Coordinates of C-alpha atoms and ligand atoms in Angstrom, one line a residue:
M14 CA 8.9 -13.8 -1.4
K15 CA 11.9 -13.8 1.2
I16 CA 14.4 -11.3 1.0
D17 CA 16.8 -11.9 3.4
E18 CA 17.4 -8.8 5.7
V19 CA 21.4 -9.6 5.2
Y20 CA 20.9 -8.7 1.9
L21 CA 18.2 -6.5 2.3
A22 CA 21.1 -4.3 4.5
R23 CA 24.1 -4.0 1.4
L24 CA 21.6 -3.2 -1.0
R25 CA 20.8 -0.3 1.2
S26 CA 24.4 0.1 1.9
A27 CA 24.8 0.7 -2.0
M28 CA 22.0 2.9 -2.3
V29 CA 23.7 5.2 0.4
E30 CA 27.2 5.2 -1.5
Q31 CA 26.4 5.0 -5.0
Q32 CA 22.5 6.8 -5.1
I33 CA 22.9 9.6 -2.3
A34 CA 26.6 9.5 -1.4
L35 CA 27.4 9.8 -5.0
R36 CA 25.7 12.7 -5.7
G37 CA 27.0 14.8 -3.1
V38 CA 25.0 14.2 -0.6
R39 CA 27.4 15.0 2.6
D40 CA 26.1 15.3 5.9
Q41 CA 27.5 12.0 7.9
R42 CA 24.1 11.9 10.6
V43 CA 22.4 11.5 7.4
L44 CA 24.0 9.6 5.8
D45 CA 23.3 7.3 8.8
A46 CA 20.7 7.1 9.0
I47 CA 19.4 6.7 5.7
R48 CA 21.8 3.4 6.5
K49 CA 19.2 2.6 9.4
V50 CA 15.8 2.8 8.3
P51 CA 14.3 -0.8 6.7
R52 CA 13.5 1.4 3.6
H53 CA 11.5 -2.5 3.0
M54 CA 9.3 -1.7 5.2
F55 CA 7.5 1.3 3.5
V56 CA 7.0 0.4 0.3
P57 CA 4.2 -2.6 -1.0
P58 CA 5.3 -6.1 -0.6
E59 CA 5.6 -6.8 -4.3
F60 CA 7.8 -4.3 -3.9
V61 CA 10.1 -4.6 -1.5
P62 CA 13.2 -6.3 -4.7
E63 CA 12.5 -2.3 -5.6
A64 CA 12.6 -0.8 -2.7
Y65 CA 16.6 0.3 -2.3
N66 CA 16.0 1.4 -6.4
D67 CA 17.1 4.5 -7.9
Y68 CA 13.7 6.0 -7.9
P69 CA 9.7 6.4 -6.5
L70 CA 8.0 3.3 -6.1
P71 CA 4.3 3.8 -5.5
V72 CA 2.6 3.2 -1.8
G73 CA -1.1 3.2 -2.7
K74 CA -4.3 6.0 -2.5
G75 CA -2.4 7.0 -6.1
Q76 CA 0.7 8.7 -3.6
T77 CA 4.3 7.6 -3.4
I78 CA 7.6 7.1 -1.5
S79 CA 10.3 9.5 -2.7
Q80 CA 13.1 8.2 -3.9
P81 CA 16.0 7.7 -1.8
Y82 CA 18.6 10.7 -3.5
I83 CA 15.6 13.2 -2.4
V84 CA 14.6 11.9 0.8
A85 CA 19.0 12.1 1.0
Q86 CA 18.8 15.5 0.2
M87 CA 15.4 17.0 1.6
T88 CA 16.5 16.1 4.5
E89 CA 19.9 17.1 4.9
L90 CA 19.0 21.0 4.2
L91 CA 16.9 20.9 6.8
E92 CA 20.6 21.0 8.8
L93 CA 19.3 19.4 12.3
K94 CA 21.5 19.0 14.7
R95 CA 19.1 16.7 16.9
E96 CA 17.6 19.1 20.0
E97 CA 14.6 20.7 16.9
R98 CA 10.8 19.7 16.4
V99 CA 10.3 18.9 12.7
L100 CA 6.7 19.6 10.8
E101 CA 6.3 17.7 7.9
I102 CA 3.7 18.0 5.0
G103 CA 2.8 13.9 3.6
T104 CA 3.7 11.3 5.9
G105 CA 2.3 9.0 3.3
S106 CA 4.5 6.1 3.9
G107 CA 6.0 6.9 6.9
Y108 CA 9.2 6.9 5.5
Q109 CA 11.2 10.3 5.3
A110 CA 9.4 10.5 9.1
A111 CA 11.1 8.2 10.5
I112 CA 15.5 9.2 9.0
L113 CA 14.0 12.8 10.6
S114 CA 13.0 11.1 13.6
L115 CA 16.8 10.4 14.3
L116 CA 18.1 13.1 13.3
C117 CA 15.3 15.7 15.9
A118 CA 14.2 15.3 18.7
E119 CA 10.4 14.6 17.4
V120 CA 9.0 15.1 14.0
F121 CA 4.8 15.3 13.4
T122 CA 3.5 14.4 10.5
V123 CA 0.1 15.4 8.5
E124 CA -1.1 12.9 6.3
F125 CA -4.4 14.2 3.8
V126 CA -5.4 10.3 3.3
E127 CA -6.9 9.1 6.5
E128 CA -6.4 6.2 5.7
L129 CA -2.7 6.2 4.8
A130 CA -1.8 8.9 8.0
R131 CA -3.5 4.6 9.6
T132 CA -0.8 2.6 7.5
A133 CA 1.9 4.9 8.5
T134 CA 1.1 5.6 12.1
E135 CA 0.2 1.8 12.7
R136 CA 3.7 0.8 10.9
L137 CA 5.5 3.5 12.9
K138 CA 4.8 1.7 15.8
E139 CA 5.0 -1.3 14.6
L140 CA 9.1 -0.5 14.1
G141 CA 9.3 1.3 17.7
Y142 CA 9.7 5.2 16.3
R143 CA 8.6 5.9 19.3
N144 CA 9.4 10.3 18.9
I145 CA 6.7 10.8 15.9
H146 CA 3.0 12.4 15.6
V147 CA 1.0 11.6 12.9
R148 CA -2.3 13.3 12.2
A149 CA -4.4 13.4 9.2
G150 CA -5.5 16.7 8.0
D151 CA -4.5 18.9 5.6
G152 CA -1.3 19.8 6.3
Y153 CA -1.9 23.3 4.4
D154 CA -2.7 24.6 7.9
G155 CA 0.3 23.0 9.7
W156 CA -0.1 22.0 13.2
P157 CA -0.6 24.9 15.0
D158 CA -0.6 23.7 17.9
E159 CA 2.9 22.5 18.1
A160 CA 4.1 24.8 16.8
P161 CA 7.7 26.8 16.1
F162 CA 9.2 24.8 14.3
E163 CA 13.3 24.5 13.0
G164 CA 12.3 22.5 10.3
I165 CA 9.1 21.8 8.0
V166 CA 9.5 19.7 4.8
V167 CA 6.2 19.4 1.8
T168 CA 6.2 16.2 0.2
A169 CA 4.2 17.4 -2.7
A170 CA 4.3 20.2 -4.7
T171 CA 2.4 23.1 -4.1
P172 CA 2.0 26.7 -7.2
I173 CA 2.6 28.7 -3.8
V174 CA 4.0 27.5 0.0
P175 CA 1.0 27.7 3.0
E176 CA 1.3 31.2 5.3
P177 CA 0.2 28.5 7.8
L178 CA 3.9 26.9 7.0
K179 CA 5.6 30.4 7.1
A180 CA 3.9 31.8 10.3
Q181 CA 4.8 27.7 12.2
L182 CA 8.4 28.2 11.6
A183 CA 11.3 29.3 14.4
A184 CA 13.3 32.0 13.1
S185 CA 16.5 30.6 11.8
G186 CA 14.1 28.0 10.7
R187 CA 14.2 26.1 7.0
L188 CA 11.5 25.3 4.8
V189 CA 12.2 22.7 2.3
V190 CA 9.0 22.4 -0.4
P191 CA 9.2 21.5 -3.4
V192 CA 7.1 24.4 -5.7
G193 CA 5.8 24.1 -8.7
S194 CA 2.6 23.1 -10.7
E195 CA 1.2 18.8 -11.2
F196 CA 2.1 19.4 -14.8
G197 CA 4.4 22.0 -14.9
D198 CA 8.1 22.8 -14.1
Q199 CA 8.9 22.0 -10.5
T200 CA 11.9 23.4 -8.4
L201 CA 13.0 22.4 -4.8
T202 CA 13.3 25.4 -2.6
L203 CA 15.1 25.9 0.9
Y204 CA 14.1 28.8 2.8
R205 CA 15.5 30.3 5.6
R206 CA 14.2 32.0 8.0
Q207 CA 15.4 35.3 9.2
G208 CA 13.0 37.3 10.8
R209 CA 9.4 38.6 9.4
E210 CA 11.8 37.6 5.7
F211 CA 12.3 34.8 4.3
K212 CA 15.5 33.9 2.1
A213 CA 14.4 31.6 -1.0
V214 CA 17.5 29.4 -2.3
P215 CA 16.7 27.8 -5.3
I216 CA 18.4 23.2 -4.8
E217 CA 17.4 21.7 -8.1
P218 CA 14.1 20.3 -9.9
V219 CA 11.9 17.2 -8.9
R220 CA 8.7 15.3 -9.8
F221 CA 6.6 15.4 -6.7
V222 CA 2.0 14.7 -6.3
P223 CA 0.4 17.6 -5.5
L224 CA -0.3 18.7 -2.4
R225 CA -4.3 18.4 -2.0
G226 CA -7.4 20.5 -0.3
K227 CA -7.1 23.8 0.2
V228 CA -4.6 25.3 -1.4
E229 CA -5.5 24.0 -4.6
K230 CA -8.6 26.4 -4.4
N231 CA -6.0 28.9 -3.0
D232 CA -3.4 29.0 -6.0
E233 CA -4.2 31.2 -8.2
Ligands
SAH328 N1 6.7 11.8 2.8 C1 6.9 11.1 2.0 C2 6.1 11.2 0.6 C3 4.7 11.2 0.0 S1 4.1 11.8 -1.1 C4 7.2 9.4 2.3 O1 8.3 9.6 3.2 O2 6.8 7.8 1.9 C5 2.3 13.2 -0.7 C6 2.2 12.7 0.3 O3 1.2 13.6 0.0 C7 1.1 12.2 0.1 O4 0.7 11.4 0.4 C8 -0.5 12.4 -0.3 O5 -1.4 12.1 0.1 C9 0.6 13.4 1.1 N2 -1.4 14.8 0.9 C10 -1.5 15.4 -0.4 N3 -2.0 16.6 -0.2 C11 -2.2 16.6 0.9 C12 -2.1 17.6 1.6 N4 -2.4 18.5 2.3 N5 -1.6 17.8 3.2 C13 -1.1 16.5 4.0 N6 -1.0 15.7 3.2 C14 -1.3 15.4 1.6

């Protein structure tokens, strides 16, 4: 089925107004970025008709592309102004990375599932995003060679915030992460770094797939 681009752009616009702006996301730059990125190019072909609906969608390998509103909210919490270097853990489809790339200088994103890292890399290249660097690996370790980051966003739930991520956050940086377990409660949490201190602000209940790898052995 071929759905025309004008129609999709209209759906995208409606998504921004009804699902995102009306729920309280105010940052115009974030809203504009979401208006620009063709979310339907980040979902499997059979889900294109649902790409602008108000829920997460499967992207293969048991993983999901987050609900549009959640992507917007996490992005807004990073308070990006343009010059930042941002680390994302959990590339998935590459959609969140694409949004971030329009709002900061450089995006570094780590994906645990190699095949997802590969398809996201190709997709982002094809769509012309030049300031996104994708790597396959365990995001628990962050990306030490490129640290520090003014913003870090983790798009999988974790019972604890990995120490390497905290260590790689710049002074006054923001770290946004769903804290909680796979089947228990999860709270989207904003950590602000103030020197050696991290001030945690709970934002709202969320539901994410779990962060895998090292953190699973490390969470007692
Ligand atoms: N941000 C994505 C959605 C991510 S879903 C998007 O915009 O599409 C969560 C992703 O985190 C999945 O792709 C999953 O494979 C990945 N993931 C899980 N554990 C990880 C880890 N330890 N390091 C990096 N990525 C991880």
